[in-house]
Amino acid sequence: AAHQLGMQFGLWVEPERVNRSVVGLAGVDERWLATHGGEYESEYTAQICLATAAARQWLLEQLSALIDDVQPDYVKWDNNLWVNCDRDGHGHGSADGNFAHVRGLYSMLSELRTRYPDLQIENVSGGGNRLDVGMLRYTDVAWMDDRTAPSAHVRHNIEGLSAVFPPAYLLSFVTDHDGEPLHDAPDLSLYFRSRMVGALGLCFRTADFREGESASIAHEIAIYKTMRETLSSASGALLTEQAQAADGPAWDVLQEAGPGNYQLLLGAFQTDQSVHQINIKPTGLDESTVYQV
């Protein structure tokens, strides 16, 4: 139905966790479950240890059947249970179960990439608990933090993480937050642009907006669309101190540069209203190039 409306469709899944009430049913083998000191470390659920080849194969078949049936464009892969498995028979030792599990996760994601090359995959794990360069290889975006407001907190995350990850990989949502309301918004541009220096996500009910509010949001999204081509392959460089939710710098500025530094984006954000201007020095410019600002 979403495709018939010209939209894309996404699924939010947590493949590695299973409710223990279904263990022994639908092919779930109790011997696959991760334990530490003999405990599942959760009252009702358990983690499937992906170090186990049979568990990976079963889970891959379940996921593939779901994807084939539903035809999603986007999969949000979540995980909210972490067990450093020390169980015998899984092909790992007593102390490296989590490492073996993540290697198994990489192999599963690699196979999904082969089977579904156009599928977009989001990396999320209770916030940003699986932000690593291995996951960067197999996923399109990463959810940075379950706290997706206020704007200064979001910029703090993007500015810090862009030292390692491409800004276009770093996802956060614009939401209707108590301190930053989208209705009669004091500074709508601040809310949107703080997130559009990374991967811009939207999470609100569009039917609740008045005509003028919808037009303002559409204006911000149109600006983001002009940035996406450069942002898609850009690296980040922080030109000031890092933004903070409290007691941060008067201004924070993030430079994002495409290959060769021929196209640059500068996201400059004023926190202290009494500091009206700031001098910054972009980095990595080509001294033989004339730049149009």
Short mmCIF file of N, CA and C in Angstrom, two decimals, residues 78 83 94 117 125-126 134 144 196 205 235 285:
data_model
loop_
_atom_site.label_atom_id
_atom_site.label_comp_id
_atom_site.label_asym_id
_atom_site.label_seq_id
_atom_site.Cartn_x
_atom_site.Cartn_y
_atom_site.Cartn_z
N ASP A 78 17.72 -3.35 15.24
CA ASP A 78 17.91 -2.92 16.63
C ASP A 78 18.45 -4.08 17.46
N VAL A 83 24.80 -9.85 25.84
CA VAL A 83 25.30 -10.94 26.68
C VAL A 83 26.66 -11.37 26.16
N SER A 94 35.49 -18.57 26.73
CA SER A 94 34.72 -18.12 27.88
C SER A 94 34.68 -16.60 28.00
N PRO A 117 20.70 -5.95 -2.54
CA PRO A 117 21.65 -4.84 -2.68
C PRO A 117 21.01 -3.46 -2.58
N SER A 125 21.21 0.35 18.32
CA SER A 125 21.34 -0.63 19.40
C SER A 125 21.18 0.11 20.73
N GLY A 126 19.92 0.27 21.15
CA GLY A 126 19.68 1.00 22.39
C GLY A 126 20.27 2.39 22.34
N GLY A 134 33.12 -1.39 11.72
CA GLY A 134 32.64 -2.61 11.10
C GLY A 134 31.20 -2.49 10.66
N MET A 144 22.27 7.66 16.45
CA MET A 144 23.33 8.05 17.37
C MET A 144 22.96 7.91 18.84
N MET A 196 20.42 18.43 10.08
CA MET A 196 20.71 18.24 8.67
C MET A 196 22.20 18.33 8.35
N ARG A 205 3.70 14.07 13.63
CA ARG A 205 2.43 13.88 12.93
C ARG A 205 2.16 15.09 12.05
N SER A 235 33.44 14.45 4.53
CA SER A 235 34.05 14.19 5.83
C SER A 235 33.89 15.44 6.69
N LEU A 285 41.64 23.83 2.45
CA LEU A 285 41.33 24.48 1.18
C LEU A 285 42.52 24.41 0.23
#
